[in-house]
Amino acid sequence: MTLLTFGNRLSAAAWAQRAKELVALSADGHPESTMADSIDLEIDLSSARFADFLVLGRILILLHALRSKGMTIAVRLPNNDLLEAERRYIKYNRQLDTPTQASTIRQIARRQRQRLHCGLFMTQSGFYSALRVGPFTDAKLVVTQGSSGQSEADATSAPNLELEPSEAPQPPQRRRQIVPYRWINLSRPQAEASREISNPLSRSLRSLGLPTDDVAALTGGVLDELIENVRQHAQSRTAAPIWALVGAE
């Protein structure tokens, strides 16, 4: 099994760092697997504390591309549980009562909250639901939550946590609206496929204060044109449906 991790930030930089690995996986096809190892690739997002909307879409497209090659993929999602290294740190330093120890415990708790908020954003973005519908309705994609511990050091050794000196909170983007990711089956009629995404997009644009004419132009013109372009240029050598991933921020 191949393990692919993105660290604690699903950002454009993290995506770029994995580019060579992704190209290698695409070029080599799926790695050799045995009867004892039914998972070809595991993507571990369990430590993520920040997720970029665009990167989440890229991960969904990557999963679809690798799954179409016959790979069996597991995705490990973040939740609010402590990571293995954090649990062991607390266990090994339970008896300490120093300012440094108290500061470290507060930062661990902050990371835990950040992973929880990251999971909530993944839900809001449609990432979670997109993992279970469309091209992922079969058993080729296994979705779990929490850390697998595969990348952790020996569980009997003292943990070494790398804590950031500062984690300044970012101001909220109050005018940001999200149209959650969803898979569109391009085998269906054009009007039906467009309507599936145009209604939530219209509501989001109107809530931002855009004029009605502009909203109609974007949803009834630009969006329809994009979907039609994808339909015209998509190719499939089988009778399987062609899927397009649609989302907006």
Coordinates of N, CA and C in Angstrom, one line a residue:
M1 N 0.8 -1.2 0.0 CA 0.0 0.0 0.0 C 0.9 1.2 0.0
T2 N 0.5 2.2 -0.8 CA 1.2 3.5 -0.8 C 0.4 4.5 0.1
L3 N 1.2 5.3 0.9 CA 0.6 6.2 1.8 C 1.0 7.6 1.3
L4 N -0.1 8.5 1.1 CA 0.1 9.8 0.7 C -0.4 10.8 1.7
T5 N 0.4 11.6 2.3 CA 0.0 12.6 3.3 C 0.2 14.0 2.9
F6 N -0.7 14.9 3.4 CA -0.6 16.3 3.0 C -0.3 17.2 4.2
G7 N 0.0 16.6 5.3 CA 0.4 17.4 6.5 C -0.8 18.1 7.1
N8 N -0.6 19.2 7.8 CA -1.7 19.9 8.5 C -2.3 21.0 7.8
R9 N -1.9 21.3 6.5 CA -2.5 22.3 5.7 C -2.8 21.8 4.3
L10 N -4.0 21.6 3.9 CA -4.4 21.3 2.6 C -4.4 22.5 1.7
S11 N -3.2 23.0 1.5 CA -3.0 24.3 0.8 C -2.4 24.1 -0.6
A12 N -2.3 25.2 -1.4 CA -1.7 25.1 -2.7 C -0.2 24.6 -2.6
A13 N 0.5 25.1 -1.5 CA 1.9 24.7 -1.3 C 2.0 23.2 -1.0
A14 N 1.1 22.7 -0.2 CA 1.1 21.3 0.1 C 0.8 20.4 -1.2
W15 N -0.1 20.9 -2.0 CA -0.4 20.2 -3.2 C 0.8 20.2 -4.1
A16 N 1.5 21.3 -4.3 CA 2.7 21.4 -5.1 C 3.8 20.4 -4.6
Q17 N 3.9 20.3 -3.3 CA 4.9 19.4 -2.8 C 4.7 17.9 -3.1
R18 N 3.4 17.6 -3.4 CA 3.0 16.2 -3.7 C 2.9 16.0 -5.2
A19 N 3.2 17.0 -6.0 CA 3.0 16.9 -7.5 C 3.8 15.7 -8.0
K20 N 5.1 15.6 -7.7 CA 5.9 14.5 -8.2 C 5.4 13.1 -7.9
E21 N 4.9 13.0 -6.6 CA 4.4 11.7 -6.2 C 3.1 11.4 -7.0
L22 N 2.3 12.4 -7.2 CA 1.0 12.2 -7.9 C 1.3 11.8 -9.4
V23 N 2.3 12.5 -10.0 CA 2.7 12.1 -11.4 C 3.2 10.7 -11.5
A24 N 4.0 10.3 -10.5 CA 4.6 9.0 -10.5 C 3.4 7.9 -10.3
L25 N 2.5 8.2 -9.5 CA 1.4 7.3 -9.3 C 0.6 7.2 -10.6
S26 N 0.3 8.3 -11.3 CA -0.4 8.3 -12.5 C 0.3 7.5 -13.6
A27 N 1.6 7.7 -13.6 CA 2.4 7.1 -14.7 C 2.6 5.6 -14.5
D28 N 2.7 5.2 -13.3 CA 3.0 3.7 -13.0 C 1.7 2.9 -12.9
G29 N 0.5 3.5 -12.9 CA -0.7 2.8 -12.7 C -0.8 2.5 -11.2
H30 N -1.6 1.5 -10.9 CA -1.7 1.2 -9.4 C -0.6 0.2 -9.0
P31 N -0.1 0.4 -7.8 CA 1.0 -0.4 -7.3 C 0.6 -1.9 -7.0
E32 N 1.6 -2.8 -6.9 CA 1.2 -4.2 -6.7 C 0.6 -4.3 -5.3
S33 N -0.5 -5.1 -5.2 CA -1.1 -5.4 -4.0 C -1.3 -6.9 -3.8
T34 N -1.4 -7.3 -2.5 CA -1.5 -8.7 -2.2 C -2.8 -9.0 -1.6
M35 N -3.1 -10.3 -1.3 CA -4.3 -10.6 -0.7 C -4.5 -10.0 0.7
A36 N -3.3 -9.8 1.3 CA -3.3 -9.3 2.7 C -3.4 -7.8 2.7
D37 N -3.2 -7.1 1.6 CA -3.2 -5.7 1.5 C -4.2 -5.3 0.3
S38 N -5.4 -5.1 0.6 CA -6.4 -4.8 -0.4 C -6.5 -3.4 -0.8
I39 N -5.8 -2.5 0.0 CA -5.8 -1.1 -0.3 C -4.6 -0.7 -1.1
D40 N -4.7 -0.1 -2.3 CA -3.6 0.3 -3.1 C -3.0 1.6 -2.7
L41 N -3.9 2.5 -2.3 CA -3.4 3.9 -1.9 C -4.2 4.4 -0.7
E42 N -3.6 4.9 0.3 CA -4.3 5.6 1.4 C -3.9 7.1 1.4
I43 N -4.8 8.0 1.3 CA -4.6 9.4 1.4 C -5.0 9.8 2.8
D44 N -4.0 10.2 3.6 CA -4.2 10.5 5.0 C -4.4 12.1 5.2
L45 N -5.6 12.5 5.5 CA -5.9 13.9 5.8 C -6.2 14.1 7.3
S46 N -5.8 13.1 8.1 CA -6.3 13.1 9.5 C -5.7 14.3 10.3
S47 N -4.5 14.8 9.9 CA -3.9 15.9 10.7 C -4.2 17.3 10.1
A48 N -5.1 17.3 9.1 CA -5.4 18.6 8.5 C -6.1 19.6 9.5
R49 N -5.5 20.8 9.6 CA -6.2 21.9 10.4 C -6.6 23.0 9.5
F50 N -6.3 23.0 8.2 CA -6.7 24.0 7.3 C -6.9 23.3 5.9
A51 N -8.0 23.7 5.2 CA -8.3 23.1 3.9 C -8.7 24.2 2.9
D52 N -8.0 24.3 1.8 CA -8.3 25.2 0.7 C -9.4 24.6 -0.1
F53 N -10.4 25.4 -0.5 CA -11.5 24.9 -1.3 C -11.1 24.3 -2.6
L54 N -10.2 25.0 -3.3 CA -9.7 24.5 -4.6 C -9.0 23.2 -4.5
V55 N -8.1 23.1 -3.4 CA -7.3 21.9 -3.2 C -8.2 20.7 -2.9
L56 N -9.3 20.9 -2.2 CA -10.3 19.8 -1.9 C -10.9 19.3 -3.2
G57 N -11.2 20.2 -4.2 CA -11.7 19.8 -5.5 C -10.6 19.0 -6.2
R58 N -9.4 19.4 -6.2 CA -8.3 18.7 -6.8 C -8.1 17.3 -6.3
I59 N -8.3 17.1 -5.0 CA -8.2 15.8 -4.4 C -9.3 14.9 -4.9
L60 N -10.5 15.5 -5.0 CA -11.7 14.7 -5.5 C -11.4 14.2 -6.9
I61 N -10.9 15.1 -7.7 CA -10.6 14.8 -9.1 C -9.5 13.7 -9.2
L62 N -8.5 13.9 -8.3 CA -7.4 12.9 -8.3 C -8.0 11.5 -7.9
L63 N -8.8 11.4 -6.9 CA -9.4 10.2 -6.4 C -10.2 9.5 -7.6
H64 N -10.9 10.4 -8.3 CA -11.7 9.8 -9.4 C -10.8 9.3 -10.5
A65 N -9.7 10.0 -10.8 CA -8.8 9.5 -11.9 C -8.1 8.2 -11.5
L66 N -7.7 8.1 -10.2 CA -7.0 6.9 -9.8 C -8.0 5.7 -9.6
R67 N -9.2 6.0 -9.2 CA -10.2 5.0 -9.1 C -10.5 4.4 -10.4
S68 N -10.6 5.3 -11.5 CA -10.9 4.8 -12.8 C -9.8 3.9 -13.4
K69 N -8.6 4.0 -12.8 CA -7.5 3.1 -13.2 C -7.6 1.7 -12.5
G70 N -8.7 1.5 -11.6 CA -8.8 0.3 -11.0 C -8.2 0.2 -9.6
M71 N -7.7 1.3 -9.1 CA -7.1 1.3 -7.7 C -8.2 1.3 -6.7
T72 N -7.9 0.6 -5.6 CA -8.7 0.7 -4.4 C -8.1 1.7 -3.4
I73 N -8.8 2.7 -3.0 CA -8.3 3.9 -2.3 C -9.0 4.0 -1.0
A74 N -8.2 4.4 0.0 CA -8.7 4.7 1.4 C -8.4 6.2 1.6
V75 N -9.4 6.9 2.2 CA -9.2 8.3 2.6 C -9.5 8.4 4.1
R76 N -8.5 9.0 4.8 CA -8.7 9.1 6.2 C -8.9 10.6 6.5
L77 N -10.1 10.9 7.1 CA -10.5 12.3 7.3 C -10.2 12.8 8.7
P78 N -10.1 14.1 8.9 CA -9.8 14.7 10.2 C -11.0 14.6 11.1
N79 N -10.8 14.5 12.4 CA -11.9 14.7 13.3 C -11.3 15.3 14.6
N80 N -12.1 15.4 15.6 CA -11.6 16.2 16.8 C -10.9 15.3 17.8
D81 N -10.5 14.1 17.4 CA -9.7 13.2 18.3 C -8.3 13.7 18.4
L82 N -7.6 13.4 19.5 CA -6.2 13.7 19.5 C -5.4 12.7 18.6
L83 N -4.4 13.2 18.0 CA -3.5 12.4 17.2 C -2.7 11.5 18.1
E84 N -2.1 10.4 17.5 CA -1.3 9.5 18.4 C -0.2 10.2 19.1
A85 N 0.6 11.0 18.4 CA 1.7 11.7 19.0 C 1.2 12.6 20.2
E86 N 0.1 13.3 20.0 CA -0.5 14.2 21.0 C -0.9 13.4 22.2
R87 N -1.5 12.2 22.0 CA -1.9 11.4 23.2 C -0.7 10.9 23.9
R88 N 0.3 10.5 23.2 CA 1.5 10.0 23.9 C 2.2 11.1 24.6
Y89 N 2.2 12.3 24.0 CA 2.9 13.5 24.7 C 2.2 13.7 26.1
I90 N 0.9 13.8 26.1 CA 0.1 14.0 27.3 C 0.4 12.9 28.3
K91 N 0.4 11.7 27.8 CA 0.7 10.5 28.7 C 2.1 10.6 29.4
Y92 N 3.1 10.9 28.6 CA 4.4 11.0 29.1 C 4.7 12.2 30.0
N93 N 3.9 13.3 29.8 CA 4.2 14.5 30.6 C 3.0 14.8 31.5
R94 N 2.3 13.8 31.9 CA 1.1 14.0 32.7 C 1.5 14.6 34.1
Q95 N 2.6 14.3 34.6 CA 3.0 14.7 36.0 C 3.7 16.0 36.0
L96 N 4.0 16.6 34.9 CA 4.7 17.9 34.8 C 3.8 19.0 35.1
D97 N 4.2 20.0 35.8 CA 3.4 21.2 36.1 C 4.3 22.4 36.0
T98 N 4.5 22.8 34.7 CA 5.4 23.9 34.4 C 4.7 24.8 33.4
P99 N 5.1 26.1 33.3 CA 4.5 27.0 32.3 C 4.6 26.5 30.9
T100 N 5.8 25.9 30.6 CA 6.0 25.3 29.3 C 5.0 24.2 29.0
Q101 N 4.8 23.3 29.9 CA 3.9 22.2 29.8 C 2.5 22.7 29.6
A102 N 2.1 23.7 30.4 CA 0.7 24.2 30.3 C 0.5 24.9 28.9
S103 N 1.5 25.6 28.4 CA 1.4 26.2 27.1 C 1.3 25.2 26.0
T104 N 2.0 24.1 26.1 CA 2.0 23.0 25.1 C 0.6 22.4 25.1
I105 N 0.0 22.1 26.3 CA -1.3 21.5 26.4 C -2.3 22.4 25.7
R106 N -2.2 23.7 25.9 CA -3.2 24.7 25.3 C -3.0 24.6 23.8
Q107 N -1.8 24.5 23.3 CA -1.6 24.5 21.9 C -2.2 23.2 21.3
I108 N -2.0 22.1 22.0 CA -2.6 20.8 21.5 C -4.1 20.9 21.4
A109 N -4.7 21.6 22.5 CA -6.2 21.7 22.4 C -6.6 22.6 21.3
R110 N -5.8 23.6 21.0 CA -6.1 24.5 19.9 C -6.0 23.8 18.5
R111 N -5.0 22.9 18.4 CA -4.9 22.1 17.2 C -6.1 21.2 17.0
Q112 N -6.5 20.6 18.2 CA -7.7 19.8 18.1 C -8.9 20.5 17.6
R113 N -9.1 21.7 18.1 CA -10.3 22.5 17.7 C -10.1 22.9 16.2
Q114 N -8.9 23.2 15.8 CA -8.7 23.5 14.3 C -9.0 22.3 13.4
R115 N -8.7 21.1 13.9 CA -9.0 19.9 13.1 C -10.6 19.8 13.0
L116 N -11.2 20.1 14.1 CA -12.7 20.0 14.2 C -13.3 21.0 13.2
H117 N -12.8 22.2 13.2 CA -13.3 23.3 12.3 C -13.0 22.9 10.9
C118 N -11.8 22.3 10.6 CA -11.4 21.9 9.3 C -12.4 20.9 8.8
G119 N -12.8 19.9 9.6 CA -13.8 18.9 9.3 C -15.1 19.5 9.0
L120 N -15.5 20.6 9.7 CA -16.8 21.3 9.5 C -16.7 22.0 8.1
F121 N -15.6 22.6 7.8 CA -15.4 23.2 6.5 C -15.5 22.2 5.4
M122 N -14.9 21.0 5.6 CA -15.0 20.0 4.5 C -16.4 19.5 4.3
T123 N -17.2 19.5 5.4 CA -18.6 19.2 5.2 C -19.3 20.3 4.5
Q124 N -19.1 21.6 4.8 CA -19.7 22.7 4.2 C -19.3 22.8 2.7
S125 N -18.1 22.4 2.4 CA -17.6 22.5 1.0 C -18.2 21.4 0.1
G126 N -18.9 20.4 0.7 CA -19.4 19.3 -0.1 C -18.4 18.2 -0.3
F127 N -17.2 18.3 0.3 CA -16.1 17.3 0.1 C -16.5 16.0 0.6
Y128 N -17.1 16.0 1.8 CA -17.5 14.7 2.5 C -18.6 14.0 1.7
S129 N -19.6 14.7 1.3 CA -20.7 14.1 0.5 C -20.2 13.6 -0.9
A130 N -19.3 14.4 -1.5 CA -18.8 14.0 -2.8 C -18.0 12.7 -2.8
L131 N -17.5 12.3 -1.6 CA -16.8 11.1 -1.5 C -17.7 9.9 -1.5
R132 N -19.0 10.1 -1.4 CA -19.9 9.0 -1.2 C -20.9 8.8 -2.3
V133 N -20.9 9.7 -3.3 CA -21.9 9.7 -4.4 C -21.1 9.8 -5.7
G134 N -21.9 9.9 -6.8 CA -21.4 10.0 -8.1 C -20.5 8.8 -8.5
P135 N -19.2 9.0 -8.9 CA -18.3 7.9 -9.2 C -17.9 7.1 -8.1
F136 N -18.2 7.5 -6.8 CA -17.7 6.8 -5.7 C -18.8 6.0 -5.0
T137 N -19.7 5.4 -5.7 CA -20.8 4.7 -5.1 C -20.5 3.2 -4.9
D138 N -19.3 2.8 -5.4 CA -19.0 1.4 -5.2 C -18.0 1.2 -4.0
A139 N -17.4 0.0 -3.9 CA -16.6 -0.3 -2.7 C -15.1 0.1 -3.0
K140 N -14.8 0.7 -4.1 CA -13.4 1.0 -4.4 C -12.8 2.2 -3.6
L141 N -13.7 2.9 -2.9 CA -13.2 4.0 -2.1 C -13.7 3.8 -0.6
V142 N -12.7 3.7 0.3 CA -13.0 3.4 1.7 C -12.7 4.7 2.5
V143 N -13.7 5.2 3.2 CA -13.6 6.5 3.9 C -13.6 6.2 5.4
T144 N -12.6 6.7 6.1 CA -12.5 6.5 7.6 C -12.2 7.9 8.2
Q145 N -12.2 7.9 9.5 CA -11.8 9.2 10.2 C -10.8 8.9 11.3
G146 N -10.0 9.9 11.6 CA -9.0 9.7 12.6 C -7.6 9.3 12.0
S147 N -6.6 9.3 12.9 CA -5.2 9.0 12.4 C -5.0 7.5 12.5
S148 N -4.3 7.0 11.4 CA -4.0 5.5 11.4 C -2.8 5.2 12.2
G149 N -2.0 6.2 12.5 CA -0.8 6.0 13.3 C 0.4 5.4 12.5
Q150 N 0.2 5.2 11.2 CA 1.2 4.6 10.4 C 2.5 5.4 10.3
S151 N 2.3 6.7 10.3 CA 3.5 7.6 10.2 C 4.1 8.0 11.5
E152 N 3.5 7.5 12.6 CA 4.0 7.8 13.9 C 5.3 7.0 14.3
A153 N 6.1 7.5 15.2 CA 7.2 6.8 15.7 C 6.8 5.6 16.6
D154 N 7.8 4.9 17.1 CA 7.5 3.8 18.0 C 6.6 4.3 19.1
A155 N 5.5 3.6 19.4 CA 4.6 4.0 20.4 C 5.2 4.0 21.8
T156 N 6.3 3.2 22.0 CA 6.9 3.1 23.3 C 7.9 4.2 23.6
S157 N 8.2 5.0 22.5 CA 9.2 6.0 22.7 C 8.5 7.4 23.1
A158 N 9.3 8.3 23.7 CA 8.8 9.6 24.0 C 8.5 10.4 22.8
P159 N 7.3 11.0 22.6 CA 7.0 11.7 21.4 C 7.8 13.1 21.3
N160 N 7.9 13.5 20.1 CA 8.6 14.8 19.8 C 7.6 15.6 19.0
L161 N 7.0 16.6 19.7 CA 6.0 17.4 19.0 C 6.7 18.7 18.5
E162 N 6.5 19.0 17.3 CA 7.0 20.3 16.7 C 5.9 21.3 16.7
L163 N 5.9 22.2 17.7 CA 4.9 23.2 17.9 C 5.3 24.5 17.3
E164 N 4.3 25.1 16.6 CA 4.6 26.4 16.1 C 4.7 27.5 17.2
P165 N 5.6 28.5 17.0 CA 5.7 29.5 18.0 C 4.5 30.4 18.1
S166 N 3.7 30.5 16.9 CA 2.6 31.4 16.9 C 1.6 30.8 15.9
E167 N 0.3 30.8 16.3 CA -0.8 30.4 15.4 C -1.9 31.5 15.5
A168 N -1.5 32.6 14.8 CA -2.4 33.8 14.9 C -3.7 33.5 14.1
P169 N -4.9 33.7 14.7 CA -6.1 33.4 14.0 C -6.3 34.4 12.9
Q170 N -7.0 34.0 11.8 CA -7.3 34.8 10.7 C -8.7 35.4 10.8
P171 N -8.8 36.7 10.3 CA -10.2 37.3 10.4 C -11.1 36.5 9.5
P172 N -12.4 36.4 9.9 CA -13.3 35.7 9.1 C -13.7 36.4 7.8
Q173 N -13.9 35.6 6.7 CA -14.2 36.2 5.4 C -15.8 36.2 5.4
R174 N -16.4 37.3 5.9 CA -17.8 37.3 6.0 C -18.6 37.3 4.7
R175 N -17.9 37.7 3.6 CA -18.7 37.8 2.4 C -18.4 36.6 1.5
R176 N -17.8 35.6 2.0 CA -17.5 34.4 1.3 C -18.7 33.5 1.3
Q177 N -19.2 33.0 0.1 CA -20.2 32.1 0.0 C -19.7 30.8 -0.7
I178 N -20.2 29.7 -0.4 CA -19.7 28.4 -1.0 C -20.9 27.7 -1.6
V179 N -20.7 27.3 -2.9 CA -21.6 26.4 -3.5 C -20.9 25.0 -3.4
P180 N -21.5 24.1 -2.6 CA -20.7 22.8 -2.3 C -20.4 22.0 -3.6
Y181 N -19.3 21.3 -3.5 CA -19.0 20.4 -4.6 C -20.1 19.4 -4.8
R182 N -20.3 19.1 -6.1 CA -21.2 18.0 -6.4 C -20.8 17.4 -7.8
W183 N -21.1 16.1 -7.9 CA -20.8 15.5 -9.2 C -22.0 15.6 -10.1
I184 N -21.7 16.0 -11.4 CA -22.8 16.1 -12.4 C -22.6 15.0 -13.4
N185 N -23.6 14.2 -13.6 CA -23.6 13.2 -14.6 C -23.9 13.8 -16.0
L186 N -22.8 13.8 -16.8 CA -23.0 14.5 -18.2 C -23.7 13.6 -19.2
S187 N -24.1 12.4 -18.8 CA -24.9 11.6 -19.6 C -26.3 12.0 -19.6
R188 N -26.7 12.8 -18.7 CA -28.1 13.3 -18.6 C -28.2 14.5 -19.5
P189 N -29.5 14.9 -19.7 CA -29.7 16.1 -20.6 C -29.0 17.4 -20.1
Q190 N -28.6 18.3 -21.0 CA -27.9 19.5 -20.6 C -28.7 20.3 -19.6
A191 N -30.0 20.5 -19.9 CA -30.8 21.4 -19.0 C -30.9 20.8 -17.6
E192 N -31.1 19.5 -17.5 CA -31.2 18.8 -16.2 C -29.9 19.0 -15.4
A193 N -28.7 18.8 -16.1 CA -27.4 18.9 -15.4 C -27.2 20.3 -15.0
S194 N -27.5 21.3 -15.8 CA -27.3 22.7 -15.5 C -28.2 23.2 -14.3
R195 N -29.4 22.7 -14.3 CA -30.4 23.1 -13.2 C -29.9 22.6 -11.9
E196 N -29.2 21.5 -11.8 CA -28.8 20.9 -10.6 C -27.8 21.8 -9.8
I197 N -27.0 22.6 -10.5 CA -26.1 23.4 -9.9 C -26.5 24.9 -9.9
S198 N -27.3 25.3 -10.9 CA -27.6 26.7 -11.1 C -28.4 27.3 -9.9
N199 N -29.3 26.5 -9.4 CA -30.2 27.0 -8.3 C -29.4 27.4 -7.0
P200 N -28.5 26.5 -6.5 CA -27.7 26.9 -5.3 C -26.7 28.0 -5.7
L201 N -26.2 28.1 -6.9 CA -25.3 29.2 -7.3 C -26.0 30.5 -7.3
S202 N -27.3 30.5 -7.8 CA -28.1 31.7 -7.8 C -28.3 32.2 -6.4
R203 N -28.7 31.3 -5.5 CA -28.9 31.8 -4.1 C -27.7 32.4 -3.5
S204 N -26.5 31.8 -3.7 CA -25.3 32.3 -3.2 C -24.9 33.7 -3.7
L205 N -25.1 33.8 -5.0 CA -24.8 35.1 -5.7 C -25.7 36.2 -5.2
R206 N -27.0 35.9 -5.1 CA -28.0 36.9 -4.6 C -27.7 37.3 -3.2
S207 N -27.2 36.4 -2.4 CA -26.9 36.7 -1.0 C -25.7 37.6 -0.8
L208 N -24.9 37.6 -1.9 CA -23.7 38.5 -1.9 C -24.1 39.9 -2.4
G209 N -25.3 40.1 -2.8 CA -25.8 41.4 -3.3 C -25.6 41.7 -4.7
L210 N -25.3 40.7 -5.6 CA -25.2 40.9 -7.0 C -26.5 41.2 -7.6
P211 N -26.5 42.1 -8.6 CA -27.8 42.4 -9.3 C -28.4 41.2 -9.9
T212 N -29.7 41.2 -10.0 CA -30.4 40.1 -10.6 C -30.0 39.7 -12.0
D213 N -29.7 40.7 -12.8 CA -29.3 40.5 -14.2 C -28.0 39.8 -14.3
D214 N -27.0 40.2 -13.4 CA -25.7 39.6 -13.3 C -25.8 38.1 -12.9
V215 N -26.7 37.9 -11.9 CA -26.9 36.5 -11.4 C -27.4 35.6 -12.5
A216 N -28.4 36.2 -13.3 CA -29.0 35.4 -14.4 C -27.9 35.1 -15.5
A217 N -27.1 36.1 -15.7 CA -26.0 36.0 -16.8 C -25.0 34.9 -16.4
L218 N -24.6 34.9 -15.1 CA -23.7 33.9 -14.6 C -24.2 32.5 -14.6
T219 N -25.4 32.4 -14.1 CA -26.0 31.0 -13.9 C -26.6 30.5 -15.2
G220 N -27.2 31.3 -16.0 CA -27.9 30.9 -17.2 C -27.0 30.9 -18.4
G221 N -25.9 31.7 -18.4 CA -25.0 31.8 -19.5 C -23.6 31.2 -19.3
V222 N -22.8 31.7 -18.4 CA -21.5 31.2 -18.2 C -21.5 29.8 -17.7
L223 N -22.3 29.5 -16.7 CA -22.4 28.1 -16.2 C -22.8 27.1 -17.2
D224 N -23.8 27.4 -17.9 CA -24.3 26.5 -19.0 C -23.2 26.3 -20.0
E225 N -22.5 27.3 -20.4 CA -21.4 27.2 -21.4 C -20.3 26.3 -20.9
L226 N -20.0 26.5 -19.6 CA -18.9 25.6 -19.0 C -19.3 24.2 -19.0
I227 N -20.5 23.9 -18.6 CA -20.9 22.5 -18.6 C -21.0 21.9 -20.0
E228 N -21.4 22.7 -21.0 CA -21.5 22.2 -22.4 C -20.1 22.0 -22.9
N229 N -19.1 22.8 -22.6 CA -17.7 22.6 -23.0 C -17.2 21.3 -22.4
V230 N -17.4 21.1 -21.2 CA -17.0 19.8 -20.6 C -17.6 18.6 -21.3
R231 N -18.9 18.7 -21.5 CA -19.6 17.6 -22.2 C -19.0 17.3 -23.6
Q232 N -18.6 18.4 -24.3 CA -18.1 18.2 -25.7 C -16.7 17.7 -25.7
H233 N -15.9 18.0 -24.7 CA -14.5 17.6 -24.7 C -14.2 16.4 -23.9
A234 N -15.2 15.9 -23.1 CA -15.0 14.7 -22.3 C -15.0 13.5 -23.2
Q235 N -14.1 12.6 -22.9 CA -14.0 11.4 -23.7 C -14.1 10.2 -22.8
S236 N -14.8 9.1 -23.3 CA -14.9 7.9 -22.5 C -14.8 6.7 -23.5
R237 N -14.0 5.7 -23.2 CA -13.9 4.6 -24.0 C -14.8 3.5 -23.6
T238 N -15.6 3.7 -22.6 CA -16.5 2.7 -22.1 C -17.9 3.4 -22.0
A239 N -18.9 2.6 -21.7 CA -20.3 3.1 -21.6 C -20.5 3.7 -20.2
A240 N -19.5 3.8 -19.3 CA -19.6 4.3 -18.0 C -20.0 5.8 -18.1
P241 N -20.7 6.4 -17.1 CA -21.1 7.8 -17.2 C -19.8 8.7 -17.1
I242 N -19.9 9.8 -17.7 CA -18.8 10.8 -17.6 C -19.3 11.8 -16.5
W243 N -18.4 12.0 -15.5 CA -18.7 12.9 -14.4 C -18.0 14.2 -14.5
A244 N -18.6 15.3 -14.1 CA -18.0 16.6 -14.0 C -18.1 17.0 -12.5
L245 N -17.1 17.6 -11.9 CA -17.1 18.1 -10.6 C -17.4 19.6 -10.6
V246 N -18.4 20.0 -10.0 CA -18.8 21.4 -10.0 C -18.9 22.0 -8.6
G247 N -18.3 23.1 -8.4 CA -18.3 23.8 -7.1 C -17.9 25.2 -7.2
A248 N -18.2 26.1 -6.3 CA -17.8 27.5 -6.4 C -17.6 28.1 -5.1
E249 N -16.7 29.1 -5.0 CA -16.4 29.8 -3.7 C -16.4 31.2 -4.1

